[in-house]
Coordinates of C-alpha atoms in Angstrom, one line a residue:
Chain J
X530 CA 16.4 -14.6 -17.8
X531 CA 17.4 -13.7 -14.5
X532 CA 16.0 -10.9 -12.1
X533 CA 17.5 -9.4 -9.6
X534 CA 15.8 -7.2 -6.7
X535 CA 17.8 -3.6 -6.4
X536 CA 15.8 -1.7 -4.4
X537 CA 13.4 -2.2 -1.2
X538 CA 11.1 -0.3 0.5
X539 CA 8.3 -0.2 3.3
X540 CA 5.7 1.8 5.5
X541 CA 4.3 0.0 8.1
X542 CA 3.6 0.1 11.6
X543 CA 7.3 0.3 12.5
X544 CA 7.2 3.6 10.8
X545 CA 8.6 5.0 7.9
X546 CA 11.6 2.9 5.9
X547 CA 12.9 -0.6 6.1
X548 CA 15.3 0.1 8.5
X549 CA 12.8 0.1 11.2
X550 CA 11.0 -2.5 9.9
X551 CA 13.6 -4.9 9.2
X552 CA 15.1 -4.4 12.8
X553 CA 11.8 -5.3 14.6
X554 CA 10.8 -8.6 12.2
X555 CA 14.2 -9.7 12.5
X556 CA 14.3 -9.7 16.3
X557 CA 10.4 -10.6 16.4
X558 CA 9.0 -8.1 17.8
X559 CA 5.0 -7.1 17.4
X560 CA 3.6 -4.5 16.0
X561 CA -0.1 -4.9 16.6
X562 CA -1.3 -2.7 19.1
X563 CA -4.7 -0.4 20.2
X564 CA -5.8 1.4 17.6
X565 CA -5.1 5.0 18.0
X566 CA -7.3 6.4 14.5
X567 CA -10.8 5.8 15.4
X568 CA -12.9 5.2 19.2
X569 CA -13.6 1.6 19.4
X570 CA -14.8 0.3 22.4
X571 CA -17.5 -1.7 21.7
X572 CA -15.2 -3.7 18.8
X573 CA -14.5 -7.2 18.9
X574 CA -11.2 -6.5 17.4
X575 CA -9.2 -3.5 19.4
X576 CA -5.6 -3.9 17.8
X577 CA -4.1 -3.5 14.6
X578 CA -1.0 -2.7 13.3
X579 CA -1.1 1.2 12.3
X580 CA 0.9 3.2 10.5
X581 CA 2.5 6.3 12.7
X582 CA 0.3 9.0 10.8
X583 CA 2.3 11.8 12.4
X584 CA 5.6 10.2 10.4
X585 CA 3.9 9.8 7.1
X586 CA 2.6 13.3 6.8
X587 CA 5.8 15.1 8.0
X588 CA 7.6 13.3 5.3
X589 CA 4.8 13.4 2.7
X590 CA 4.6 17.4 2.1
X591 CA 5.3 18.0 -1.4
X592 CA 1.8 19.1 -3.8
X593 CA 2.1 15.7 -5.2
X594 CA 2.0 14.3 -1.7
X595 CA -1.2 16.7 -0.6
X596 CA -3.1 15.8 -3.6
X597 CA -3.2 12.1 -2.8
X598 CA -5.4 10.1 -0.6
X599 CA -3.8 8.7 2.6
X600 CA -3.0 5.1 0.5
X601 CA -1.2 6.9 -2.5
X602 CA 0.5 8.5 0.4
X603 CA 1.8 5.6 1.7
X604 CA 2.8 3.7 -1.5
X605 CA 4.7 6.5 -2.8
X606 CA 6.9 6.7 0.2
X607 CA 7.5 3.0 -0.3
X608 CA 8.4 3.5 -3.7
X609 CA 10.3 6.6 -3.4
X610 CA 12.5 4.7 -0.8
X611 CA 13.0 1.4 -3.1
X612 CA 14.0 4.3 -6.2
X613 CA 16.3 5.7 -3.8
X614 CA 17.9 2.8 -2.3
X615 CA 18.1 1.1 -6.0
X616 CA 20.6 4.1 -7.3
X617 CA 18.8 3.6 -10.7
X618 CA 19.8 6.8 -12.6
X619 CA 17.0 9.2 -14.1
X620 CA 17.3 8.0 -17.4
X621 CA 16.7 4.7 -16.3
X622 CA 13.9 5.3 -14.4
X623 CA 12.5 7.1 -17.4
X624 CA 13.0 5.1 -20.1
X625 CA 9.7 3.3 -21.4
X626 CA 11.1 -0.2 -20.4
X627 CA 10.7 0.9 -16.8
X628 CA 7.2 -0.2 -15.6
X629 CA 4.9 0.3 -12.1
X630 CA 3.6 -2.3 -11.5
X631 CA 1.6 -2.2 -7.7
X632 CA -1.1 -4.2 -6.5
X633 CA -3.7 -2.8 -4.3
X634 CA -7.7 -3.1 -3.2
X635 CA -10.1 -0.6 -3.0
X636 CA -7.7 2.3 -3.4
X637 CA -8.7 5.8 -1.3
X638 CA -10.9 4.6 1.7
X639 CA -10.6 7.3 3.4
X640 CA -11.5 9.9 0.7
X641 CA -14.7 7.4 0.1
X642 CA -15.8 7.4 3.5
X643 CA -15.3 11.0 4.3
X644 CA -17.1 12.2 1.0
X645 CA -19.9 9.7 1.6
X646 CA -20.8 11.4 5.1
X647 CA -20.7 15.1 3.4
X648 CA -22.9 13.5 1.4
X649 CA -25.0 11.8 2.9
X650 CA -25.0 12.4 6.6
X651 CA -24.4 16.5 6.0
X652 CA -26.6 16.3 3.1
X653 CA -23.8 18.4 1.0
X654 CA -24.4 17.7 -2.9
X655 CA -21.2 19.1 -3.8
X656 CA -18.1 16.5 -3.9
X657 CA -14.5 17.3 -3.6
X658 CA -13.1 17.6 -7.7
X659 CA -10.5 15.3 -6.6
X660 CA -12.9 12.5 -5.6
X661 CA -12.0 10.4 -8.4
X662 CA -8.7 10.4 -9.1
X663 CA -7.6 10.1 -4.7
X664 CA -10.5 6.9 -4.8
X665 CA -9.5 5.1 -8.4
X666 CA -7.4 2.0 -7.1
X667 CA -4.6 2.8 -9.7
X668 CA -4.2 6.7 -8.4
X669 CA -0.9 5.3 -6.8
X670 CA 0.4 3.9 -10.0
X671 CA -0.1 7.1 -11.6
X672 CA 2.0 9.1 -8.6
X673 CA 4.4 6.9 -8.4
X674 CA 5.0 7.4 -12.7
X675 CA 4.7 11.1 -12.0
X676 CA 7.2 11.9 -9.5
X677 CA 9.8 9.9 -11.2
X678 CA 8.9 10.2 -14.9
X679 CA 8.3 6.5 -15.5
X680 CA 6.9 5.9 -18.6
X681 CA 6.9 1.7 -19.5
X682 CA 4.0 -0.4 -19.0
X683 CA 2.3 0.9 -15.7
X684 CA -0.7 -0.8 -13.8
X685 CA -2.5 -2.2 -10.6
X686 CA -3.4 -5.8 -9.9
X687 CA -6.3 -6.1 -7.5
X688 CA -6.5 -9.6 -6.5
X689 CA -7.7 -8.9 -2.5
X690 CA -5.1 -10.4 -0.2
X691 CA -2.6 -11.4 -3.1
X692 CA -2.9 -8.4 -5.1
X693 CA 0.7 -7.2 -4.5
X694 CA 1.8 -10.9 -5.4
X695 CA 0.1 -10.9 -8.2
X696 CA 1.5 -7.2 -9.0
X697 CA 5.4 -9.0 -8.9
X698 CA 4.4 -12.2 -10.7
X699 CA 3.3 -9.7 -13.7
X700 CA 6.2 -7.7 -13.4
X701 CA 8.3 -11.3 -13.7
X702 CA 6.9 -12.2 -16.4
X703 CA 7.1 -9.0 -18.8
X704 CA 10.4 -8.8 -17.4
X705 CA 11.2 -12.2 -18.8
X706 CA 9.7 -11.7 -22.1
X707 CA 12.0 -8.4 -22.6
X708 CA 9.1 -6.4 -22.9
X709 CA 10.7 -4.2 -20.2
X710 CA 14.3 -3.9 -18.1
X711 CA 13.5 -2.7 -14.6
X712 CA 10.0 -2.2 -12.6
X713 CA 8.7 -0.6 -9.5
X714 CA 6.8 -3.2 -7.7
X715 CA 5.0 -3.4 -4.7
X716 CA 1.7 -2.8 -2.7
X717 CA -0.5 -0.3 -0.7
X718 CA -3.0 0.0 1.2
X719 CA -5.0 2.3 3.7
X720 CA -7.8 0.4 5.3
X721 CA -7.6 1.9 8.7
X722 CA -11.1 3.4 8.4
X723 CA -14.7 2.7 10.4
X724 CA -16.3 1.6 7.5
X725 CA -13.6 -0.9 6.8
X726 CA -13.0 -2.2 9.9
X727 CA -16.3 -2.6 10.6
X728 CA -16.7 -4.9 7.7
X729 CA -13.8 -7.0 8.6
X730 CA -15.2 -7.2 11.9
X731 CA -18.5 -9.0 10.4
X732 CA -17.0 -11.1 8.3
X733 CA -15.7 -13.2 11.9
X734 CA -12.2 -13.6 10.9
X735 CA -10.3 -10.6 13.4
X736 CA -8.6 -11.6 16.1
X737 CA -10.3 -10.7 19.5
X738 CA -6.7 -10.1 20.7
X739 CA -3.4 -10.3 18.4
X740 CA -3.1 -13.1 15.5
X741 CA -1.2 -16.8 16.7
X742 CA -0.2 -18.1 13.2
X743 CA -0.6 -21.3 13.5
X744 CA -0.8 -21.6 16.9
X745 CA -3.6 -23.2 19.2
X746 CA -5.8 -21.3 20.5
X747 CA -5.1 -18.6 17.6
X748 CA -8.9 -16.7 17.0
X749 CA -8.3 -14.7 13.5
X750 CA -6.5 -12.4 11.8
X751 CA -4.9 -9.0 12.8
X752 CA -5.7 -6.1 10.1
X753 CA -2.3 -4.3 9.1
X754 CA -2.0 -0.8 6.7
X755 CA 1.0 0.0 5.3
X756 CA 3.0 -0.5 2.1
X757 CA 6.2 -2.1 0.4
X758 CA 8.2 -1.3 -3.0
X759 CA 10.6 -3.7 -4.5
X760 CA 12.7 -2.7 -7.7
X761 CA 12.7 -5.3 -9.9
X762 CA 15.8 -5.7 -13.0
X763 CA 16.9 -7.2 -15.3
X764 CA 19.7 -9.3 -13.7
X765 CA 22.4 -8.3 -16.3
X766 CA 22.1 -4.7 -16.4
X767 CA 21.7 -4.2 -12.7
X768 CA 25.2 -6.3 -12.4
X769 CA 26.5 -3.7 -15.7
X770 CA 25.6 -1.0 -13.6
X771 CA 27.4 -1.9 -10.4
X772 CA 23.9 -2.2 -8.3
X773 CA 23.5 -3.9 -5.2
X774 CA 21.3 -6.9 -5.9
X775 CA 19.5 -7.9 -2.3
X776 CA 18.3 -11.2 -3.9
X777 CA 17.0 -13.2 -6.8
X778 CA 13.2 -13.4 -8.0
X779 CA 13.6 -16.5 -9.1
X780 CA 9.8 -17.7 -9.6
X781 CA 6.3 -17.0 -9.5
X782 CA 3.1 -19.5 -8.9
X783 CA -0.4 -18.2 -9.8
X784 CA -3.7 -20.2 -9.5
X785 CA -7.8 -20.4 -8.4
X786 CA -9.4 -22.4 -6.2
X787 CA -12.4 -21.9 -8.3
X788 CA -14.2 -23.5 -5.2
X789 CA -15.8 -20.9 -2.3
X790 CA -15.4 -17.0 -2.1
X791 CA -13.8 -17.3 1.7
X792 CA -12.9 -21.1 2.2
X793 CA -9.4 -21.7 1.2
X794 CA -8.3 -24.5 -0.8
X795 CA -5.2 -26.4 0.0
X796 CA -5.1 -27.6 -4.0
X797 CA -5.3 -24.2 -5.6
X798 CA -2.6 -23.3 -2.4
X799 CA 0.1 -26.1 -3.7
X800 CA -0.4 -25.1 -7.0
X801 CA 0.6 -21.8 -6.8
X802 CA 3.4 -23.1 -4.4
X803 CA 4.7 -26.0 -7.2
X804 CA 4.2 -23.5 -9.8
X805 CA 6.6 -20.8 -8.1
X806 CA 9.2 -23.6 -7.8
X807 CA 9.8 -25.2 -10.9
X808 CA 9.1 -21.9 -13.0
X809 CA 12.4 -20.5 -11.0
X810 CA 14.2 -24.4 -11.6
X811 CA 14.0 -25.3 -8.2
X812 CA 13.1 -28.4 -6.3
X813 CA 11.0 -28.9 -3.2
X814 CA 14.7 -29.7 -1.6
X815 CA 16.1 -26.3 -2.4
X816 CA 13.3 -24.7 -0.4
X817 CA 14.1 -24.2 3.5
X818 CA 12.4 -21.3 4.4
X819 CA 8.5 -19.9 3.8
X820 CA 6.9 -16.5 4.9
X821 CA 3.6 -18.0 4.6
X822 CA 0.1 -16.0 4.2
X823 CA -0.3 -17.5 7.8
X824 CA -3.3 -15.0 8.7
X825 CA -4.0 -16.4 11.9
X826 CA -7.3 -17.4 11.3
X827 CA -8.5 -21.2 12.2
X828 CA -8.8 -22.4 8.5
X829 CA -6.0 -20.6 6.6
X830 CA -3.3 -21.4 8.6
X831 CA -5.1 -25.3 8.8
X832 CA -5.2 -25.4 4.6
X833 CA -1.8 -23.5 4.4
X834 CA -0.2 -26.4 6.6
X835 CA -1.8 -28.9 4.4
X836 CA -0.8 -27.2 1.2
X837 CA 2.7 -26.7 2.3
X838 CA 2.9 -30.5 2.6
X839 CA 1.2 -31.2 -0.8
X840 CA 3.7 -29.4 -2.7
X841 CA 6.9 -30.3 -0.8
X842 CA 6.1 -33.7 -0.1
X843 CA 8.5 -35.2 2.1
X844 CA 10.3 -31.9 2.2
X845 CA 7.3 -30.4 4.3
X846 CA 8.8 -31.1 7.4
X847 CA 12.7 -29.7 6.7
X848 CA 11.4 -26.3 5.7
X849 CA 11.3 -23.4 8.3
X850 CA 7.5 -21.7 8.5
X851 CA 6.9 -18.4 9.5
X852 CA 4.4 -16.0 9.3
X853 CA 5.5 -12.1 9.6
X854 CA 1.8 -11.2 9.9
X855 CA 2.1 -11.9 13.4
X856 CA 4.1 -8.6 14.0
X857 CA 3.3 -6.3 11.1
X858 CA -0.6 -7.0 10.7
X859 CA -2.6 -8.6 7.4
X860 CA -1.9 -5.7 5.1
X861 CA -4.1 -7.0 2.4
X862 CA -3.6 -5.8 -0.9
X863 CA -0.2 -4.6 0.3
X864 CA 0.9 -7.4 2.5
X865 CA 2.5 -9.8 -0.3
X866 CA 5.1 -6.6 -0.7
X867 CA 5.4 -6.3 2.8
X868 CA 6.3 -9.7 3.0
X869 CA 8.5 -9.9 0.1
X870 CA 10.5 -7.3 1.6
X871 CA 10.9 -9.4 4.4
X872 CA 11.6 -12.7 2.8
X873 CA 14.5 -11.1 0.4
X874 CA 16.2 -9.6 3.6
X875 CA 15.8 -12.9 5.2
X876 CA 17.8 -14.5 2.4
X877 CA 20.2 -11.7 2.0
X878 CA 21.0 -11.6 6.3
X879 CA 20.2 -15.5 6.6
X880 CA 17.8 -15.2 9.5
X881 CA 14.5 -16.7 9.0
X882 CA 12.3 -14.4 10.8
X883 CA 10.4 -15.1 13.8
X884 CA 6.3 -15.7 14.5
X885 CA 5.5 -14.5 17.3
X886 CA 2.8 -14.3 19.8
X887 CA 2.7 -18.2 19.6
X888 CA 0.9 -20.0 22.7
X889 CA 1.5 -24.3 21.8
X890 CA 0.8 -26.8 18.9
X891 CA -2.1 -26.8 17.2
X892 CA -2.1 -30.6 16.6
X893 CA -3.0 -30.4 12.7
X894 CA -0.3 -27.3 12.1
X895 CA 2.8 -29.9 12.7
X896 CA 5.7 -28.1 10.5
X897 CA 8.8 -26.4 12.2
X898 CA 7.0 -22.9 12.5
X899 CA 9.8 -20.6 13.6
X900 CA 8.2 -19.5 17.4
X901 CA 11.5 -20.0 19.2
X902 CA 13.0 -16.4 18.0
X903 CA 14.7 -15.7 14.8
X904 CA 17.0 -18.9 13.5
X905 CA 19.8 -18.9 11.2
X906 CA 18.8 -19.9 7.7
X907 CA 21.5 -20.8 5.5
X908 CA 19.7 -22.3 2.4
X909 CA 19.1 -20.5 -0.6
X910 CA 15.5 -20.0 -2.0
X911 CA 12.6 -19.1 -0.1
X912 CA 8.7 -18.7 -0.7
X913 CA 6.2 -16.0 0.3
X914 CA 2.8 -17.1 -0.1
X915 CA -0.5 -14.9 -0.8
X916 CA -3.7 -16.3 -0.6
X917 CA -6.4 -14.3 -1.4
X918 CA -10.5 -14.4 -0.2
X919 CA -12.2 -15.8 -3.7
X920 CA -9.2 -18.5 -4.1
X921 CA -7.1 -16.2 -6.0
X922 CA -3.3 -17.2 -5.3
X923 CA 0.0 -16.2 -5.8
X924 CA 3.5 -17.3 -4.5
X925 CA 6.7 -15.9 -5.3
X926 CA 10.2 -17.9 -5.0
X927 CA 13.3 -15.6 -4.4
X928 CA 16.9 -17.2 -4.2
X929 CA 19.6 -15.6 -2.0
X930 CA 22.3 -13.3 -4.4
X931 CA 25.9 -14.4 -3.9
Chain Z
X994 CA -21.0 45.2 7.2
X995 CA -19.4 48.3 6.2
X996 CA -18.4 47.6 1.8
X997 CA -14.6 47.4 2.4
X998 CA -15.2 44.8 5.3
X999 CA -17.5 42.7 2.9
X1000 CA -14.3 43.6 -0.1
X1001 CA -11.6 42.3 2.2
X1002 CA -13.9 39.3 4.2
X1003 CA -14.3 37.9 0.4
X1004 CA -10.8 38.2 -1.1
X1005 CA -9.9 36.6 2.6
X1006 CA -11.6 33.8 1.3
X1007 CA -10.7 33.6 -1.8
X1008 CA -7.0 33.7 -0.5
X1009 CA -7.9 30.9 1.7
X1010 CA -9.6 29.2 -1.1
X1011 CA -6.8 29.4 -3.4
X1012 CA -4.4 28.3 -0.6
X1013 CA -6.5 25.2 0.1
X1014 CA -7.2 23.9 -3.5
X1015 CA -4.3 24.9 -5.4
X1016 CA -2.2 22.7 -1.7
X1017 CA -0.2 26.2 -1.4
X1018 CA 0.3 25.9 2.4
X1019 CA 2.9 28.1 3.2
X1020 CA 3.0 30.4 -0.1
X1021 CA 2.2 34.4 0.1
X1022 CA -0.2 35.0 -1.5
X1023 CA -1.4 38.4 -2.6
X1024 CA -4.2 40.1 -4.0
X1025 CA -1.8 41.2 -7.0
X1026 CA -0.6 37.5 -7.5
X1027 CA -1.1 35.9 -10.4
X1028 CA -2.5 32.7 -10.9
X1029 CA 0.1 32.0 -13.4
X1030 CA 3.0 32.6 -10.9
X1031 CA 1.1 30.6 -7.8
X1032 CA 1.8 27.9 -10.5
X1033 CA -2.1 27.0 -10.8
X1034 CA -3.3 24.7 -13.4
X1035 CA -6.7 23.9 -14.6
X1036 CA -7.2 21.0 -11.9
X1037 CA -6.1 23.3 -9.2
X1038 CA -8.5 26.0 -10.5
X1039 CA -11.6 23.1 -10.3
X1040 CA -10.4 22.7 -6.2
X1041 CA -10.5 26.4 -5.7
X1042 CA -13.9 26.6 -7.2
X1043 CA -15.0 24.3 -4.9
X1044 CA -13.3 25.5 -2.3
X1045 CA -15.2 29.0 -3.1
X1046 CA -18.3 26.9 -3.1
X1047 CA -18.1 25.2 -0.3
X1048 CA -17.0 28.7 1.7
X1049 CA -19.5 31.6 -0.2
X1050 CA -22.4 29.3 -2.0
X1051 CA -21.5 30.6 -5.9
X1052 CA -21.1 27.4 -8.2
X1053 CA -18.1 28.6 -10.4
X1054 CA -17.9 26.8 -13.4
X1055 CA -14.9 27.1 -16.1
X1056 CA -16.6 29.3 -18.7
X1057 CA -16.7 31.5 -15.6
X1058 CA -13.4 31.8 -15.3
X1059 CA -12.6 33.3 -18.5
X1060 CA -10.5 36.5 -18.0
X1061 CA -9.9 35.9 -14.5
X1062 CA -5.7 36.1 -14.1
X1063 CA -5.4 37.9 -10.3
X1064 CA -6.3 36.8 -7.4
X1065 CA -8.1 40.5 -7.4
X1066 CA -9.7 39.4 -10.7
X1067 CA -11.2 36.7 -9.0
X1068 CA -12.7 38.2 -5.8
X1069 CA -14.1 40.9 -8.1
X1070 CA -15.7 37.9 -9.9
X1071 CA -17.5 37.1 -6.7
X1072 CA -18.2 40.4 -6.2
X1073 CA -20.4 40.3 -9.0
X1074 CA -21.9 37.0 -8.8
X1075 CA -23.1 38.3 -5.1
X1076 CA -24.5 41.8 -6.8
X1077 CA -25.9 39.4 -9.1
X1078 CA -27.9 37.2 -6.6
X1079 CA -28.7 40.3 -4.4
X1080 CA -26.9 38.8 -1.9
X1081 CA -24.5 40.3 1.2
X1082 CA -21.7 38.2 2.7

């Protein structure tokens, strides 16, 4: 069965809506910059790509909106934008073979951390009621079924950096075994807090500066927030209806390193790779263009480059590389939407995006990584890759719609 | 504090509460409005009690809240549960 993508939509650092988004990847420009939500001098890291909280809450007023933590916030103007822009009818979107299907991490940070200090530092025993349902993970599944009367098989995926990846690959498949017609499909996440930055910070893997996928020199990863929505349908009945099909998600790759919980694997990498291919009928020829996971940091992008070559084999070298992290940020849990997004209108505008911030060739990353400014891309099928900490991964292959 | 100071100080509250749990913003509210018409449900009636909590120290729990419809009923509630605990807001 085929499945066409109807509907996009994303919050990130370029604001609210993939207008803005699309226009700054496209034309490669960066949007990591000094973080504005919290004091940090004394950080190694300084920048990250933030989303403009003034734009968010002016647009997110409703009582639904209020009663969410800041990363429901988010992911529900993602979806409400990929509902809107899919012209899915109410019935439709409320039929019980629609599904949400969203990947995600921790779920509301912000809540956690600011209910932990009344607790803790203010010695206040009494929590807010809505502590649970703003912190459960799944809180933006539920919003997103309650504002537009979903009713079908509705879940997260948490799998860290490849959750929303993983989110879409599950979506593909229950789309192919009929089980449902149409699903909302993305990724969220809100990680713009102290707490959480501070732990990213002691891991060792944030950039002291911005992130250089690939590129020598290139000191770690650039955190991102933000969040992407992709409407997913059965190919068929979104031609029936007269929809506007951006592109084709032709395959999806899943597999574990089973090896070390922060070391990447290039194996368990080309697996998911191969995998994404030949489940969508395509051949290592076909593909031209990868948004890779491309962090930033010394061995992902290392293992990436070597994977890339493992499952393409003499193709390695033909396909275009780029890594849209450098200008929107690592968005974790939501970041393989974020990316998806990008990579279908890459296909549908044939422009493979740019990555910027690129300083000169690392000699063991040796592929054509796209640093020169967006190219023209005229193939057809495209990866985006999503690698997660623990060696869980995910790849996803979309074909351009003609 | 005179008694209709301490009467309208509390309902302030409880107006403030309401507004704050129940996410009414930019709604009138009155001390004649219902709690039916503000459109508050049973989650939104857990926020305002800890709202009230967090603003006046009374723990309100749902068996409390029994025949309390107004937003008058509910001040007079707290009215009570001060007279109760001897205490003067």
């Amino acid at each position: 069965m085929r499945i066409a993508v109807t509907g996009l939509g994303c919050v990130s650092t370029f604001g609210l809506g993939v207008a803005p988004f699309w226009a700054n990847i496209s034309e490669g420009q960066c949007g990591i910059r000094p973080i504005a939500r919290f004091d940090g001098p004394a950080f190694r890291s300084k920048s990250g790509a933030e989303v403009p909280e003034d734009a968010v809450l002016s647009a997110a007023t409703s009582k639904l909106y209020a009663s969410l933590d800041w990363v429901a916030k988010i992911g529900l103007l993602a979806a409400d934008e990929a509902i809107a822009d899919s012209g899915l009818e109410k019935e439709q979107l409320t039929s019980s073979r629609t599904g949400a299907i969203i990947g995600g991490t921790i779920g509301g940070l912000a809540t956690i951390e600011n209910m932990y200090g009344r607790l803790y530092l203010e010695d206040k025993k009494n929590l807010h009621p809505m502590m649970v349902p703003r912190i459960m993970p799944s809180g933006i599944v539920s919003a997103i079924t309650m504002k537009h009367g979903i009713t079908g098989p509705s879940f997260l995926v948490s799998s860290a950096c490849a959750s929303a990846t993983h989110a879409m690959a599950q979506a593909l498949l229950l789309l192919r075994t009929g089980a449902i017609d149409r699903a909302v499909v993305g990724g969220t996440e809100g990680n713009f807090t102290l707490g959480s930055w501070l732990s990213w910070e002691a891991m060792r893997v944030m950039s002291s500066g911005v992130c250089r996928p690939f590129s020598k020199g290139r000191d770690g990863m650039s955190l991102g927030e933000g969040a992407a929505a992709l409407v997913l349908e059965n190919m068929d009945m979104a031609k029936k209806r007269g929809a506007d099909i951006k592109a084709e998600l032709i395959g999806a790759g899943m597999s574990s390193d089973a090896a070390h919980i922060t070391k990447p694997d290039e194996k368990g990498a080309a697996k998911a790779m191969t995998d994404a291919l030949s489940s969508g009928g395509a051949a290592p020829e076909d593909v031209r263009f990868i948004n890779a996971h491309g962090t930033g940091t010394h061995l992902n992008d290392l293992t990436e480059t070597g994977a890339i070559k493992r499952a393409l084999g003499d193709q390695a070298h033909k396909v275009m590389v780029s890594s849209t992290k450098s200008m929107h940020g690592h968005c974790l849990g939501a970041t393989g939407a974020v990316e998806a997004v990008a990579t279908v209108l890459a296909l549908k505008h044939g422009i493979a995006t740019p990555t910027v911030n690129y300083l000169e060739q690392d000699p063991d990353c040796d592929l054509d990584y796209v640093t020169d400014g967006p190219r023209e891309m005229k193939h057809n099928v495209a990866l985006s890759n999503s690698f997660a900490f623990g060696g869980l991964n995910a790849s996803l292959a979309f074909k351009r719609f003609h | 504090m005179s008694a209709v100071a301490s009467h309208n100080n509390v309902e302030n509250e409880v107006i403030e509460a309401i507004r704050k749990g129940a996410l009414l913003e930019n709604k009138t509210i009155s001390a004649d409005s219902t709690l039916e018409s503000l459109g508050i449900d049973s989650l939104d009636m857990t926020n305002i009690s800890f709202e009230i909590e967090d603003r006046l120290g009374f723990v309100l729990n749902p068996e409390d809240l029994g025949d309390t419809k107004t937003v008058s009923d509910l001040t007079a509630l707290i009215h009570s549960r001060q007279a109760a605990s001897g205490s003067n807001l």
